[in-house]
């Protein structure tokens, strides 16, 4: 077992992240060690595969899909917590991917002004990104994650064995966030040389090699920790974690969160950011080729180009936009990024 710690100094609050080699059949015993009464929020697919093995009580089953991260389900989860008489010292446990983690976390942040919240990520995306850092949210008709909070979990339990049953598409969506880390690593002030790691081990990664996946998760989470410990509420440095997301979120919105997964859109956003950086002489062609080569190795789904006239107005409504400027995180050097503001002709202002 590997244990990492997130330490949010301003709040004098820290929490552990356990990366377990144990089988998922041991999960309940490991997790409930520190929990009194609880409600579990679990995605439908995860419940079908693991419901019996996990054997949790008080399970709220959330249907699958990004559009389930909505107010109706948030209210249903709260009602379920009231019916199960959850008190302040009790816990909401999220078992699933980013959708479950985000909505269950938002319920935990607001139920009785905040109760304990435990993350058990079961997708690669949730293992390397969404389960850590406390961004919790639901979507509404104006966009994605627009209603939410920064609410850190009390603990995160990662059992990489879950990843074996992920569909290839869901696995690759997580790899989208992994690739993101590889290109921002130096700006996180950490040096694992993730780009090298990915180039060296991509075949093993695509073959779900347990030892390599464990190491990959450890590296990505360590990178995320180093950022959120310095900037929990995304006032500055944490914005680098949005690399690829300005364009990516716009594509997700333009396609109603149905056609492409979050990770696929992030990859499209990374490609867009590299081209924007090249056009503005921030990087040279060699670095663009390094990015293209990595994207090719993981054989990501190609997203057709969208008319910029349609994408720009959507990017302007992004949470990260400022007044009438679009905020982009762009590559500037090997594994390093910087923040830039662009006008609607996409020239640096
Ligand atoms: P997801 O939660 O929709 O999960 C994808 C699919 O995989 C679902 O059908 C789910 O039921 C299924 N699944 C989960 N675990 C499985 C397993 N072990 N075996 C088989 N199937 C399994 O998608 P995701 O990619 O995990 O997360 C995307 C969401 O995360 C988006 O809503 C995005 O906005 C959010 N997100 C949040 C943060 C954050 O910091 N909070 C960061 C990145 C993304
Ligand atoms: N996934 C971006 C963040 O946690 O800030």
CSV table of C-alpha atoms and ligand atoms in Angstrom, one decimal:
chain,number,residue,atom,x,y,z
A,1,UNK,CA,0.0,0.0,0.0
A,2,UNK,CA,1.2,3.5,-0.8
A,3,UNK,CA,0.1,6.4,1.3
A,4,UNK,CA,0.2,10.0,0.2
A,5,UNK,CA,-1.0,13.0,2.1
A,6,UNK,CA,-2.7,16.2,1.1
A,7,UNK,CA,-1.9,19.1,3.4
A,8,UNK,CA,-4.1,22.2,3.1
A,9,UNK,CA,-2.1,24.6,5.4
A,10,UNK,CA,-4.6,27.5,5.4
A,11,UNK,CA,-7.3,25.2,6.7
A,12,UNK,CA,-5.0,23.2,8.9
A,13,UNK,CA,-6.6,20.2,7.3
A,14,UNK,CA,-4.9,17.1,5.8
A,15,UNK,CA,-6.1,13.8,4.4
A,16,UNK,CA,-4.6,10.6,3.3
A,17,UNK,CA,-4.7,8.9,-0.1
A,18,UNK,CA,-4.2,5.2,0.0
A,19,UNK,CA,-3.2,3.4,-3.1
A,20,UNK,CA,-4.0,-0.2,-2.3
A,21,UNK,CA,-2.7,-3.4,-3.9
A,22,UNK,CA,-5.5,-5.4,-2.1
A,23,UNK,CA,-8.5,-6.9,-4.0
A,24,UNK,CA,-11.7,-4.9,-4.1
A,25,UNK,CA,-13.3,-7.6,-1.9
A,26,UNK,CA,-11.3,-6.1,1.0
A,27,UNK,CA,-12.5,-2.6,0.4
A,28,UNK,CA,-15.5,-2.4,2.7
A,29,UNK,CA,-13.4,-3.6,5.7
A,30,UNK,CA,-10.6,-1.1,4.9
A,31,UNK,CA,-12.9,1.9,4.4
A,32,UNK,CA,-15.4,1.3,7.2
A,33,UNK,CA,-12.7,1.1,9.7
A,34,UNK,CA,-12.9,4.8,10.2
A,35,UNK,CA,-16.6,5.4,9.4
A,36,UNK,CA,-19.8,5.4,11.6
A,37,UNK,CA,-23.1,5.7,9.7
A,38,UNK,CA,-22.8,6.2,6.0
A,39,UNK,CA,-24.5,6.5,2.6
A,40,UNK,CA,-22.8,5.2,-0.5
A,41,UNK,CA,-23.4,6.8,-3.9
A,42,UNK,CA,-22.5,4.4,-6.6
A,43,UNK,CA,-22.8,4.5,-10.4
A,44,UNK,CA,-25.2,2.0,-11.9
A,45,UNK,CA,-22.5,0.2,-13.9
A,46,UNK,CA,-20.2,-0.1,-10.9
A,47,UNK,CA,-23.1,-1.4,-8.8
A,48,UNK,CA,-23.9,-4.1,-11.4
A,49,UNK,CA,-20.3,-5.3,-11.5
A,50,UNK,CA,-19.2,-4.7,-7.9
A,51,UNK,CA,-22.4,-4.3,-5.8
A,52,UNK,CA,-22.3,-7.8,-4.4
A,53,UNK,CA,-18.6,-8.0,-3.9
A,54,UNK,CA,-18.5,-4.6,-2.1
A,55,UNK,CA,-21.5,-5.5,0.0
A,56,UNK,CA,-22.2,-1.9,1.2
A,57,UNK,CA,-25.5,-1.0,2.9
A,58,UNK,CA,-27.4,2.2,2.2
A,59,UNK,CA,-26.5,2.5,-1.5
A,60,UNK,CA,-27.9,5.2,-3.7
A,61,UNK,CA,-27.5,4.1,-7.3
A,62,UNK,CA,-26.8,6.9,-9.8
A,63,UNK,CA,-27.6,6.3,-13.4
A,64,UNK,CA,-24.6,6.6,-15.8
A,65,UNK,CA,-23.8,9.6,-17.8
A,66,UNK,CA,-22.6,13.2,-17.5
A,67,UNK,CA,-26.1,14.5,-17.7
A,68,UNK,CA,-26.9,12.7,-14.4
A,69,UNK,CA,-24.7,15.2,-12.6
A,70,UNK,CA,-27.7,17.4,-12.1
A,71,UNK,CA,-29.7,19.2,-9.4
A,72,UNK,CA,-32.5,16.6,-9.4
A,73,UNK,CA,-30.1,13.8,-8.5
A,74,UNK,CA,-28.3,16.0,-6.0
A,75,UNK,CA,-31.6,16.5,-4.2
A,76,UNK,CA,-32.4,12.8,-4.4
A,77,UNK,CA,-29.0,12.1,-2.7
A,78,UNK,CA,-29.7,14.6,0.0
A,79,UNK,CA,-33.2,13.0,0.6
A,80,UNK,CA,-31.6,9.6,0.8
A,81,UNK,CA,-29.1,10.9,3.4
A,82,UNK,CA,-32.0,12.3,5.5
A,83,UNK,CA,-33.9,9.0,5.2
A,84,UNK,CA,-30.8,7.2,6.5
A,85,UNK,CA,-30.6,9.7,9.3
A,86,UNK,CA,-27.0,10.8,8.5
A,87,UNK,CA,-25.6,13.1,11.2
A,88,UNK,CA,-22.7,15.6,11.0
A,89,UNK,CA,-20.2,12.9,12.1
A,90,UNK,CA,-21.4,10.4,9.4
A,91,UNK,CA,-20.1,10.0,5.9
A,92,UNK,CA,-21.0,10.1,2.3
A,93,UNK,CA,-18.9,7.6,0.3
A,94,UNK,CA,-18.6,8.1,-3.4
A,95,UNK,CA,-17.8,4.9,-5.3
A,96,UNK,CA,-17.5,5.5,-9.1
A,97,UNK,CA,-16.0,7.8,-11.6
A,98,UNK,CA,-15.8,11.6,-11.7
A,99,UNK,CA,-19.5,12.0,-12.1
A,100,UNK,CA,-20.3,10.2,-8.9
A,101,UNK,CA,-17.4,11.8,-7.0
A,102,UNK,CA,-18.4,15.3,-8.1
A,103,UNK,CA,-22.1,15.0,-7.3
A,104,UNK,CA,-21.7,13.0,-4.1
A,105,UNK,CA,-19.0,15.5,-3.0
A,106,UNK,CA,-21.3,18.4,-3.6
A,107,UNK,CA,-24.0,16.7,-1.5
A,108,UNK,CA,-21.5,16.1,1.3
A,109,UNK,CA,-20.4,19.7,1.1
A,110,UNK,CA,-23.9,21.0,1.7
A,111,UNK,CA,-25.7,18.3,3.7
A,112,UNK,CA,-26.1,19.9,7.2
A,113,UNK,CA,-23.5,22.4,6.0
A,114,UNK,CA,-20.9,19.7,5.4
A,115,UNK,CA,-20.3,16.1,6.5
A,116,UNK,CA,-17.5,13.7,6.0
A,117,UNK,CA,-16.9,12.6,2.5
A,118,UNK,CA,-14.8,9.6,1.3
A,119,UNK,CA,-13.7,9.1,-2.3
A,120,UNK,CA,-13.3,5.6,-3.8
A,121,UNK,CA,-12.5,6.3,-7.5
A,122,UNK,CA,-13.2,3.5,-9.9
A,123,UNK,CA,-12.2,5.0,-13.2
A,124,UNK,CA,-8.7,6.0,-14.3
A,125,UNK,CA,-9.8,9.7,-14.5
A,126,UNK,CA,-11.1,9.7,-11.0
A,127,UNK,CA,-8.0,7.8,-9.7
A,128,UNK,CA,-5.5,10.3,-11.2
A,129,UNK,CA,-7.5,13.5,-10.9
A,130,UNK,CA,-11.1,14.1,-9.8
A,131,UNK,CA,-11.0,12.2,-6.5
A,132,UNK,CA,-8.3,14.5,-5.1
A,133,UNK,CA,-8.4,18.2,-4.7
A,134,UNK,CA,-12.0,18.9,-3.5
A,135,UNK,CA,-13.6,20.2,-6.7
A,136,UNK,CA,-17.3,19.1,-6.3
A,137,UNK,CA,-20.1,20.2,-8.5
A,138,UNK,CA,-23.2,19.7,-10.6
A,139,UNK,CA,-24.1,20.9,-14.0
A,140,UNK,CA,-27.0,23.1,-15.1
A,141,UNK,CA,-28.4,24.3,-18.4
A,142,UNK,CA,-25.8,27.1,-18.5
A,143,UNK,CA,-22.9,24.7,-18.5
A,144,UNK,CA,-20.7,22.2,-16.7
A,145,UNK,CA,-19.7,22.3,-13.0
A,146,UNK,CA,-21.1,25.8,-12.6
A,147,UNK,CA,-22.7,25.1,-9.2
A,148,UNK,CA,-20.3,23.6,-6.7
A,149,UNK,CA,-17.7,24.1,-4.0
A,150,UNK,CA,-14.1,23.4,-3.0
A,151,UNK,CA,-14.7,20.6,-0.4
A,152,UNK,CA,-11.9,18.3,0.4
A,153,UNK,CA,-12.6,14.6,1.1
A,154,UNK,CA,-11.6,13.1,4.4
A,155,UNK,CA,-9.8,10.2,2.7
A,156,UNK,CA,-9.3,8.7,-0.7
A,157,UNK,CA,-9.0,4.9,-1.2
A,158,UNK,CA,-7.7,3.9,-4.6
A,159,UNK,CA,-8.0,0.2,-5.6
A,160,UNK,CA,-6.4,0.0,-9.1
A,161,UNK,CA,-8.0,-3.4,-9.5
A,162,UNK,CA,-11.2,-1.6,-10.4
A,163,UNK,CA,-9.6,-0.4,-13.6
A,164,UNK,CA,-9.6,-3.9,-15.1
A,165,UNK,CA,-13.3,-3.7,-15.9
A,166,UNK,CA,-13.3,-0.3,-17.4
A,167,UNK,CA,-14.2,-0.1,-21.1
A,168,UNK,CA,-11.3,0.9,-23.4
A,169,UNK,CA,-13.0,4.2,-24.1
A,170,UNK,CA,-13.4,5.1,-20.4
A,171,UNK,CA,-9.8,4.0,-19.7
A,172,UNK,CA,-8.6,6.3,-22.5
A,173,UNK,CA,-10.6,9.2,-21.2
A,174,UNK,CA,-8.5,8.9,-18.0
A,175,UNK,CA,-5.4,8.8,-20.1
A,176,UNK,CA,-6.4,12.2,-21.5
A,177,UNK,CA,-5.9,13.7,-18.0
A,178,UNK,CA,-2.7,11.7,-17.6
A,179,UNK,CA,-1.3,13.2,-20.7
A,180,UNK,CA,-2.3,16.6,-19.4
A,181,UNK,CA,0.0,16.1,-16.4
A,182,UNK,CA,2.9,15.1,-18.6
A,183,UNK,CA,2.8,18.5,-20.3
A,184,UNK,CA,2.5,20.6,-17.1
A,185,UNK,CA,4.8,18.7,-14.8
A,186,UNK,CA,7.6,21.2,-14.6
A,187,UNK,CA,5.1,24.0,-13.7
A,188,UNK,CA,4.0,21.8,-10.8
A,189,UNK,CA,7.5,22.0,-9.5
A,190,UNK,CA,7.9,18.3,-9.5
A,191,UNK,CA,10.1,16.1,-11.7
A,192,UNK,CA,9.1,12.5,-12.3
A,193,UNK,CA,9.7,13.0,-16.1
A,194,UNK,CA,6.2,11.7,-16.8
A,195,UNK,CA,6.6,12.3,-20.5
A,196,UNK,CA,9.4,9.8,-20.6
A,197,UNK,CA,7.5,7.4,-18.4
A,198,UNK,CA,4.5,7.5,-20.8
A,199,UNK,CA,6.7,7.1,-23.9
A,200,UNK,CA,8.5,4.2,-22.3
A,201,UNK,CA,5.5,2.3,-20.8
A,202,UNK,CA,2.6,3.1,-23.1
A,203,UNK,CA,2.1,-0.5,-24.3
A,204,UNK,CA,2.0,-1.7,-20.7
A,205,UNK,CA,-0.4,1.1,-19.7
A,206,UNK,CA,-2.7,0.1,-22.6
A,207,UNK,CA,-2.5,-3.5,-21.4
A,208,UNK,CA,-3.6,-2.5,-17.9
A,209,UNK,CA,-0.3,-3.6,-16.3
A,210,UNK,CA,-1.0,-3.4,-12.6
A,211,UNK,CA,2.5,-2.3,-11.4
A,212,UNK,CA,2.8,0.4,-14.1
A,213,UNK,CA,-0.7,1.7,-13.4
A,214,UNK,CA,0.0,1.9,-9.7
A,215,UNK,CA,3.1,3.9,-10.4
A,216,UNK,CA,1.3,6.1,-13.0
A,217,UNK,CA,-1.5,6.9,-10.4
A,218,UNK,CA,1.1,7.7,-7.8
A,219,UNK,CA,3.0,10.1,-10.1
A,220,UNK,CA,-0.2,11.9,-11.3
A,221,UNK,CA,-1.6,12.2,-7.8
A,222,UNK,CA,1.7,13.5,-6.5
A,223,UNK,CA,1.7,16.2,-9.2
A,224,UNK,CA,-1.9,17.2,-8.3
A,225,UNK,CA,-1.1,17.3,-4.6
A,226,UNK,CA,1.9,19.6,-5.2
A,227,UNK,CA,-0.4,22.1,-7.0
A,228,UNK,CA,-3.5,22.0,-4.7
A,229,UNK,CA,-1.4,22.4,-1.6
A,230,UNK,CA,-0.1,25.7,-3.0
A,231,UNK,CA,-3.4,26.9,-4.4
A,232,UNK,CA,-6.5,25.1,-3.2
A,233,UNK,CA,-9.1,27.5,-4.6
A,234,UNK,CA,-7.6,28.0,-8.0
A,235,UNK,CA,-6.6,31.6,-7.5
A,236,UNK,CA,-3.5,31.1,-9.6
A,237,UNK,CA,-1.2,28.1,-9.9
A,238,UNK,CA,-4.1,25.5,-9.9
A,239,UNK,CA,-5.3,26.9,-13.2
A,240,UNK,CA,-2.5,25.0,-14.9
A,241,UNK,CA,-4.6,21.8,-14.1
A,242,UNK,CA,-7.0,23.2,-16.7
A,243,UNK,CA,-4.5,22.7,-19.5
A,244,UNK,CA,-6.6,21.6,-22.5
A,245,UNK,CA,-9.8,22.4,-20.7
A,246,UNK,CA,-10.8,25.8,-22.1
A,247,UNK,CA,-11.3,24.4,-25.6
A,248,UNK,CA,-12.2,20.9,-24.2
A,249,UNK,CA,-15.1,22.2,-22.1
A,250,UNK,CA,-16.4,24.2,-25.1
A,251,UNK,CA,-16.5,21.1,-27.3
A,252,UNK,CA,-18.3,19.1,-24.5
A,253,UNK,CA,-20.9,21.9,-24.3
A,254,UNK,CA,-21.3,22.3,-28.0
A,255,UNK,CA,-22.0,18.5,-28.3
A,256,UNK,CA,-24.4,18.5,-25.2
A,257,UNK,CA,-22.0,16.4,-23.1
A,258,UNK,CA,-23.1,13.3,-25.0
A,259,UNK,CA,-21.0,12.8,-28.1
A,260,UNK,CA,-17.5,12.9,-26.5
A,261,UNK,CA,-16.1,12.0,-23.1
A,262,UNK,CA,-14.4,14.6,-20.9
A,263,UNK,CA,-11.0,13.1,-21.5
A,264,UNK,CA,-11.5,13.0,-25.3
A,265,UNK,CA,-12.3,16.7,-25.2
A,266,UNK,CA,-9.3,17.4,-23.0
A,267,UNK,CA,-7.0,15.7,-25.6
A,268,UNK,CA,-8.6,17.8,-28.3
A,269,UNK,CA,-8.0,20.9,-26.1
A,270,UNK,CA,-4.3,19.9,-25.6
A,271,UNK,CA,-3.9,19.6,-29.4
A,272,UNK,CA,-5.6,23.0,-29.8
A,273,UNK,CA,-3.4,24.6,-27.1
A,274,UNK,CA,-0.2,23.3,-28.8
A,275,UNK,CA,-1.2,24.8,-32.1
A,276,UNK,CA,-2.2,28.1,-30.6
A,277,UNK,CA,1.2,28.2,-28.8
A,278,UNK,CA,3.0,27.4,-32.1
A,279,UNK,CA,1.1,30.1,-33.9
A,280,UNK,CA,2.1,32.6,-31.2
A,281,UNK,CA,5.8,31.5,-31.3
A,282,UNK,CA,5.7,30.1,-27.7
A,283,UNK,CA,7.0,26.7,-28.7
A,284,UNK,CA,8.8,25.3,-31.7
A,285,UNK,CA,7.7,22.6,-34.1
A,286,UNK,CA,9.8,19.9,-32.4
A,287,UNK,CA,7.8,20.2,-29.3
A,288,UNK,CA,4.6,20.0,-31.3
A,289,UNK,CA,5.9,16.7,-32.8
A,290,UNK,CA,6.6,15.3,-29.3
A,291,UNK,CA,3.0,16.0,-28.4
A,292,UNK,CA,1.6,14.5,-31.6
A,293,UNK,CA,3.8,11.4,-31.2
A,294,UNK,CA,2.5,10.8,-27.7
A,295,UNK,CA,-1.2,11.3,-28.7
A,296,UNK,CA,-0.6,8.8,-31.5
A,297,UNK,CA,0.8,6.2,-29.2
A,298,UNK,CA,-2.3,6.2,-27.1
A,299,UNK,CA,-4.5,6.2,-30.2
A,300,UNK,CA,-7.0,8.8,-28.8
A,301,UNK,CA,-10.3,9.2,-30.6
A,302,UNK,CA,-9.9,12.0,-33.1
A,303,UNK,CA,-12.4,14.8,-32.6
A,304,UNK,CA,-13.3,16.7,-35.8
A,305,UNK,CA,-12.3,20.3,-36.0
A,306,UNK,CA,-15.0,22.7,-34.9
A,307,UNK,CA,-15.7,26.1,-36.4
A,308,UNK,CA,-13.9,28.6,-34.2
A,309,UNK,CA,-16.7,31.1,-34.7
A,310,UNK,CA,-18.9,28.7,-32.7
A,311,UNK,CA,-16.2,27.7,-30.2
A,312,UNK,CA,-15.0,31.2,-29.2
A,313,UNK,CA,-18.3,32.5,-27.7
A,314,UNK,CA,-18.6,29.3,-25.7
A,315,UNK,CA,-15.0,29.6,-24.4
A,316,UNK,CA,-15.9,33.2,-23.3
A,317,UNK,CA,-18.6,31.8,-21.0
A,318,UNK,CA,-16.1,29.4,-19.3
A,319,UNK,CA,-15.6,29.8,-15.6
A,320,UNK,CA,-11.9,30.5,-16.3
A,321,UNK,CA,-12.7,33.4,-18.7
A,322,UNK,CA,-12.1,36.9,-17.4
A,323,UNK,CA,-14.3,39.8,-18.6
A,324,UNK,CA,-14.2,39.5,-22.3
A,325,UNK,CA,-10.9,37.7,-22.5
A,326,UNK,CA,-10.4,33.9,-22.9
A,327,UNK,CA,-7.9,32.4,-20.5
A,328,UNK,CA,-5.7,29.7,-22.0
A,329,UNK,CA,-3.0,27.6,-20.4
A,330,UNK,CA,-0.4,27.1,-23.1
A,331,UNK,CA,2.8,25.1,-23.5
A,332,UNK,CA,5.9,27.3,-23.3
A,333,UNK,CA,8.7,24.8,-22.8
A,334,UNK,CA,9.3,21.1,-22.4
A,335,UNK,CA,6.6,19.9,-19.8
A,336,UNK,CA,6.0,23.5,-18.8
A,337,UNK,CA,3.0,25.8,-19.3
A,338,UNK,CA,2.0,29.4,-18.7
A,339,UNK,CA,-1.3,31.3,-18.6
A,340,UNK,CA,-2.3,33.8,-21.4
A,341,UNK,CA,-5.3,36.0,-22.1
A,342,UNK,CA,-6.6,36.1,-25.6
A,343,UNK,CA,-9.2,38.2,-27.4
A,344,UNK,CA,-11.8,36.8,-29.6
A,345,UNK,CA,-9.5,36.8,-32.6
A,346,UNK,CA,-7.3,34.5,-30.6
A,347,UNK,CA,-4.4,36.9,-30.4
A,348,UNK,CA,-2.5,37.4,-27.1
A,349,UNK,CA,-3.7,40.6,-25.3
B,1,LIG,P1,-17.8,8.7,-15.4
B,1,LIG,O1,-17.9,9.0,-13.9
B,1,LIG,O2,-19.0,9.1,-16.2
B,1,LIG,O3,-17.5,7.2,-15.6
B,1,LIG,C1,-17.4,6.7,-16.9
B,1,LIG,C2,-18.2,5.4,-17.0
B,1,LIG,O4,-17.4,4.3,-16.4
B,1,LIG,C3,-19.5,5.3,-16.2
B,1,LIG,O5,-20.5,4.7,-17.0
B,1,LIG,C4,-19.2,4.5,-15.0
B,1,LIG,O6,-20.3,3.9,-14.4
B,1,LIG,C5,-18.2,3.5,-15.5
B,1,LIG,N1,-17.4,2.9,-14.6
B,1,LIG,C6,-16.8,3.5,-13.5
B,1,LIG,N2,-16.0,2.7,-12.9
B,1,LIG,C7,-16.0,1.5,-13.6
B,1,LIG,C8,-15.3,0.3,-13.4
B,1,LIG,N3,-14.4,0.1,-12.5
B,1,LIG,N4,-15.6,-0.7,-14.4
B,1,LIG,C9,-16.5,-0.5,-15.4
B,1,LIG,N5,-17.1,0.7,-15.5
B,1,LIG,C10,-16.9,1.7,-14.7
B,1,LIG,O7,-16.6,9.4,-16.1
B,1,LIG,P2,-15.2,9.8,-15.6
B,1,LIG,O8,-14.4,9.9,-16.8
B,1,LIG,O9,-14.7,9.0,-14.4
B,1,LIG,O10,-15.4,11.3,-15.0
B,1,LIG,C11,-15.8,12.4,-15.8
B,1,LIG,C12,-16.3,13.4,-14.9
B,1,LIG,O11,-15.4,13.9,-13.9
B,1,LIG,C13,-16.8,14.7,-15.6
B,1,LIG,O12,-18.1,15.1,-15.0
B,1,LIG,C14,-15.8,15.7,-15.2
B,1,LIG,O13,-16.3,17.0,-15.2
B,1,LIG,C15,-15.4,15.3,-13.9
B,1,LIG,N6,-14.0,15.7,-13.4
B,1,LIG,C16,-13.9,16.3,-12.2
B,1,LIG,C17,-12.7,16.7,-11.8
B,1,LIG,C18,-12.5,17.3,-10.4
B,1,LIG,O14,-11.5,17.7,-10.1
B,1,LIG,N7,-13.6,17.2,-9.6
B,1,LIG,C19,-11.6,16.6,-12.6
B,1,LIG,C20,-11.7,16.0,-13.9
B,1,LIG,C21,-13.0,15.6,-14.3
B,2,LIG,N1,-9.1,18.9,-12.6
B,2,LIG,C1,-8.7,20.2,-12.3
B,2,LIG,C2,-8.6,20.6,-10.9
B,2,LIG,O1,-8.8,19.7,-10.0
B,2,LIG,O2,-8.3,21.7,-10.6
